[in-house]
Tab-separated table of C-alpha atoms and ligand atoms in Angstrom:
chain	number	residue	atom	x	y	z
A	1	UNK	CA	98.420	-155.728	11.660
A	2	UNK	CA	100.414	-152.915	9.673
A	3	UNK	CA	103.323	-151.576	10.766
A	4	UNK	CA	103.087	-148.443	13.319
A	5	UNK	CA	105.978	-146.235	11.110
A	6	UNK	CA	106.072	-146.202	7.314
A	7	UNK	CA	110.165	-147.284	6.164
A	8	UNK	CA	112.253	-145.586	5.910
A	9	UNK	CA	112.486	-145.285	2.363
A	10	UNK	CA	108.543	-145.512	2.075
A	11	UNK	CA	108.045	-145.304	-1.725
A	12	UNK	CA	103.649	-145.567	-0.821
A	13	UNK	CA	103.411	-141.703	-1.832
A	14	UNK	CA	105.723	-141.477	-4.977
A	15	UNK	CA	105.732	-137.696	-4.504
A	16	UNK	CA	106.224	-137.598	-1.202
A	17	UNK	CA	109.103	-139.537	-1.802
A	18	UNK	CA	110.984	-137.671	-4.722
A	19	UNK	CA	110.244	-134.583	-2.447
A	20	UNK	CA	112.145	-136.210	0.760
A	21	UNK	CA	115.029	-137.691	-1.840
A	22	UNK	CA	115.179	-134.193	-3.441
A	23	UNK	CA	115.262	-132.802	0.469
A	24	UNK	CA	118.045	-135.676	1.498
A	25	UNK	CA	120.655	-134.169	-1.868
A	26	UNK	CA	119.472	-130.615	-0.421
A	27	UNK	CA	120.353	-131.117	3.427
A	28	UNK	CA	122.264	-134.272	3.654
A	29	UNK	CA	122.394	-133.779	7.658
A	30	UNK	CA	119.124	-133.803	8.167
A	31	UNK	CA	116.751	-136.603	9.166
A	32	UNK	CA	114.944	-136.843	6.008
A	33	UNK	CA	112.328	-139.671	6.549
A	34	UNK	CA	109.255	-140.527	7.848
A	35	UNK	CA	108.811	-139.187	10.812
A	36	UNK	CA	108.033	-141.362	14.206
A	37	UNK	CA	105.171	-141.202	16.908
A	38	UNK	CA	106.515	-139.599	20.000
A	39	UNK	CA	105.253	-140.521	23.179
A	40	UNK	CA	105.104	-143.475	25.499
A	41	UNK	CA	102.760	-145.971	23.802
A	42	UNK	CA	100.880	-147.015	26.773
A	43	UNK	CA	98.987	-143.324	27.303
A	44	UNK	CA	95.780	-142.451	26.821
A	45	UNK	CA	95.965	-139.070	24.674
A	46	UNK	CA	97.026	-138.673	21.124
A	47	UNK	CA	97.060	-135.869	19.387
A	48	UNK	CA	97.167	-136.217	15.424
A	49	UNK	CA	99.165	-133.194	13.850
A	50	UNK	CA	98.621	-132.930	9.783
A	51	UNK	CA	102.483	-133.896	8.087
A	52	UNK	CA	105.619	-133.166	9.412
A	53	UNK	CA	107.167	-129.535	8.126
A	54	UNK	CA	110.072	-128.717	6.443
A	55	UNK	CA	112.444	-127.445	8.554
A	56	UNK	CA	110.800	-128.174	11.314
A	57	UNK	CA	110.028	-132.285	12.251
A	58	UNK	CA	111.459	-133.148	8.567
A	59	UNK	CA	114.919	-132.036	10.154
A	60	UNK	CA	114.376	-133.060	13.672
A	61	UNK	CA	113.347	-136.075	13.758
A	62	UNK	CA	110.672	-135.618	15.822
A	63	UNK	CA	106.316	-134.994	15.418
A	64	UNK	CA	106.112	-131.022	15.541
A	65	UNK	CA	110.221	-129.928	16.753
A	66	UNK	CA	111.294	-127.204	15.015
A	67	UNK	CA	107.818	-126.134	13.646
A	68	UNK	CA	106.605	-123.025	14.857
A	69	UNK	CA	103.499	-125.025	15.850
A	70	UNK	CA	105.789	-126.900	17.961
A	71	UNK	CA	105.720	-124.100	19.900
A	72	UNK	CA	102.119	-123.512	21.642
A	73	UNK	CA	102.166	-127.059	21.429
A	74	UNK	CA	104.861	-128.280	23.102
A	75	UNK	CA	104.366	-125.006	26.046
A	76	UNK	CA	100.771	-126.086	26.105
A	77	UNK	CA	101.857	-129.961	27.059
A	78	UNK	CA	104.215	-128.753	29.306
A	79	UNK	CA	101.553	-126.037	30.806
A	80	UNK	CA	98.959	-128.575	31.433
A	81	UNK	CA	101.622	-131.171	32.911
A	82	UNK	CA	102.052	-133.816	29.244
A	83	UNK	CA	105.478	-132.820	29.331
A	84	UNK	CA	108.505	-132.971	31.120
A	85	UNK	CA	111.763	-131.528	30.947
A	86	UNK	CA	112.541	-128.337	28.441
A	87	UNK	CA	111.367	-127.539	25.157
A	88	UNK	CA	114.378	-126.966	22.951
A	89	UNK	CA	113.382	-127.651	19.325
A	90	UNK	CA	115.908	-130.572	19.491
A	91	UNK	CA	114.939	-134.064	19.283
A	92	UNK	CA	117.546	-134.866	21.747
A	93	UNK	CA	116.493	-131.403	24.176
A	94	UNK	CA	115.348	-134.494	27.337
A	95	UNK	CA	111.659	-133.444	27.042
A	96	UNK	CA	109.595	-136.591	27.488
A	97	UNK	CA	105.737	-136.564	27.028
A	98	UNK	CA	103.652	-137.487	30.174
A	99	UNK	CA	100.458	-139.791	29.540
A	100	UNK	CA	100.972	-138.158	25.866
A	101	UNK	CA	102.244	-139.392	22.383
A	102	UNK	CA	102.289	-137.295	19.500
A	103	UNK	CA	101.512	-138.067	15.328
A	104	UNK	CA	101.099	-136.719	12.369
A	105	UNK	CA	98.186	-137.971	9.599
A	106	UNK	CA	101.187	-138.357	7.130
A	107	UNK	CA	104.152	-139.340	8.107
A	108	UNK	CA	106.044	-137.586	5.173
A	109	UNK	CA	106.480	-133.841	4.928
A	110	UNK	CA	104.683	-132.703	1.673
A	111	UNK	CA	105.772	-130.304	-0.527
A	112	UNK	CA	104.371	-126.769	0.503
A	113	UNK	CA	102.894	-128.168	3.362
A	114	UNK	CA	99.645	-128.965	1.375
A	115	UNK	CA	98.708	-133.095	1.379
A	116	UNK	CA	97.019	-134.832	-1.287
A	117	UNK	CA	93.401	-136.957	-0.431
A	118	UNK	CA	95.686	-140.334	-1.882
A	119	UNK	CA	98.866	-139.708	0.411
A	120	UNK	CA	96.320	-139.191	4.089
A	121	UNK	CA	94.642	-142.149	2.433
A	122	UNK	CA	97.697	-143.848	1.755
A	123	UNK	CA	99.014	-143.146	5.558
A	124	UNK	CA	95.543	-143.899	6.725
A	125	UNK	CA	97.142	-147.192	7.824
A	126	UNK	CA	99.284	-146.213	10.124
A	127	UNK	CA	97.453	-144.156	11.940
A	128	UNK	CA	95.112	-146.934	12.278
A	129	UNK	CA	98.053	-148.838	13.874
A	130	UNK	CA	99.054	-146.340	15.837
A	131	UNK	CA	95.783	-146.404	17.669
A	132	UNK	CA	95.224	-149.967	17.562
A	133	UNK	CA	98.625	-150.243	20.020
A	134	UNK	CA	97.542	-147.661	22.424
A	135	UNK	CA	95.738	-150.052	25.470
A	136	UNK	CA	94.903	-147.164	27.200
A	137	UNK	CA	94.210	-145.029	24.546
A	138	UNK	CA	90.694	-142.487	26.048
A	139	UNK	CA	91.011	-139.154	24.130
A	140	UNK	CA	92.595	-138.230	20.664
A	141	UNK	CA	92.955	-134.513	19.889
A	142	UNK	CA	93.395	-133.463	16.108
A	143	UNK	CA	94.752	-130.507	15.353
A	144	UNK	CA	92.470	-129.077	12.137
A	145	UNK	CA	90.531	-130.239	9.228
A	146	UNK	CA	92.272	-132.739	8.232
A	147	UNK	CA	93.741	-134.269	10.871
A	148	UNK	CA	89.875	-135.201	12.060
A	149	UNK	CA	88.994	-136.159	8.950
A	150	UNK	CA	91.750	-139.116	8.879
A	151	UNK	CA	90.510	-140.040	12.405
A	152	UNK	CA	87.131	-140.311	11.656
A	153	UNK	CA	87.977	-142.660	8.210
A	154	UNK	CA	90.354	-144.656	10.399
A	155	UNK	CA	87.813	-145.620	13.070
A	156	UNK	CA	85.179	-145.987	10.750
A	157	UNK	CA	83.610	-143.610	11.327
A	158	UNK	CA	80.877	-141.455	8.833
A	159	UNK	CA	81.880	-138.388	7.881
A	160	UNK	CA	78.322	-136.249	7.584
A	161	UNK	CA	78.190	-137.699	11.681
A	162	UNK	CA	81.310	-135.829	13.178
A	163	UNK	CA	81.453	-131.837	11.582
A	164	UNK	CA	85.114	-130.348	12.572
A	165	UNK	CA	84.408	-127.867	15.843
A	166	UNK	CA	87.428	-125.954	17.669
A	167	UNK	CA	86.703	-127.446	21.133
A	168	UNK	CA	84.438	-129.914	19.858
A	169	UNK	CA	84.453	-133.747	22.096
A	170	UNK	CA	83.256	-136.226	19.276
A	171	UNK	CA	81.919	-139.933	21.288
A	172	UNK	CA	83.344	-142.323	19.198
A	173	UNK	CA	81.938	-144.972	20.462
A	174	UNK	CA	84.353	-148.074	22.594
A	175	UNK	CA	85.603	-145.797	25.557
A	176	UNK	CA	87.016	-142.457	22.766
A	177	UNK	CA	86.344	-139.361	22.651
A	178	UNK	CA	87.298	-136.910	19.910
A	179	UNK	CA	88.467	-132.994	20.744
A	180	UNK	CA	88.820	-130.830	17.896
A	181	UNK	CA	90.956	-127.849	17.968
A	182	UNK	CA	92.281	-125.512	14.899
A	183	UNK	CA	95.736	-127.036	13.867
A	184	UNK	CA	98.206	-123.848	15.808
A	185	UNK	CA	100.424	-123.106	13.127
A	186	UNK	CA	101.339	-119.948	12.367
A	187	UNK	CA	99.020	-118.581	10.135
A	188	UNK	CA	96.438	-119.716	12.285
A	189	UNK	CA	98.006	-117.870	15.634
A	190	UNK	CA	98.864	-114.973	13.144
A	191	UNK	CA	95.697	-114.721	12.101
A	192	UNK	CA	94.171	-115.232	15.760
A	193	UNK	CA	91.832	-117.363	14.374
A	194	UNK	CA	93.380	-119.851	16.717
A	195	UNK	CA	94.720	-118.033	20.192
A	196	UNK	CA	96.573	-119.265	23.388
A	197	UNK	CA	93.348	-118.604	25.229
A	198	UNK	CA	91.395	-120.996	23.017
A	199	UNK	CA	94.316	-123.589	22.801
A	200	UNK	CA	94.735	-123.954	26.283
A	201	UNK	CA	89.963	-124.337	26.608
A	202	UNK	CA	91.081	-127.197	24.638
A	203	UNK	CA	93.359	-128.944	26.565
A	204	UNK	CA	92.078	-128.147	30.085
A	205	UNK	CA	88.667	-129.889	28.297
A	206	UNK	CA	91.252	-132.796	27.624
A	207	UNK	CA	92.344	-132.712	31.322
A	208	UNK	CA	89.050	-132.727	32.415
A	209	UNK	CA	87.300	-135.875	30.251
A	210	UNK	CA	90.879	-138.090	31.545
A	211	UNK	CA	90.488	-137.476	35.506
B	301	URA	N1	104.882	-129.690	12.666
B	301	URA	C1	104.287	-131.682	12.398
B	301	URA	O1	104.982	-131.685	12.216
B	301	URA	N2	103.140	-131.060	12.159
B	301	URA	C2	102.063	-130.732	12.128
B	301	URA	O2	101.364	-130.624	11.593
B	301	URA	C3	102.874	-129.794	11.399
B	301	URA	C4	104.027	-129.368	12.192
């Protein structure tokens, strides 16, 4: 069995390792390391993002925390009862996830917010371990195409059998359903590719499937 999280000085992706090292020099008081998943391991619901944002999750050490995308994600998790407390964009804000966990397809911050195919493939071992160590896992919510493809690959399915579509539900077998959403990024929300209502519809579906 692989580890859940890359080593703090993980060397598997040289480009990402170099970027983290640069950022450790530039921002020595920030987290700057592979970002661990957040939330209880016995959750039924797993949200899979893309990768930490430089000044958000990479600075705070918690997925989506401090990233623009986190504002909508955490607000929606709170609204649908998958979180309790108050999201304050800090790892120590006391926010708790309820029956939900958040991870990223790639655990380290990439330059220009862009991951390579090799980095996704290399980091896949951690996503596989994540799924394998969530005994009650029923629903995976992929935020964006990269996450969707990583989940399809991690579960050993053919990409051609599961096309990404916003708010689509894919039966992956073994009681596991994959739901797709456009990523809640600043670009997607500013351009209205993803509205709050569209994102909430996805969570409505998750809630219905879990009840
Ligand atoms: N922050 C994350 O942790 N993941 C994303 O996909 C985007 C921002």
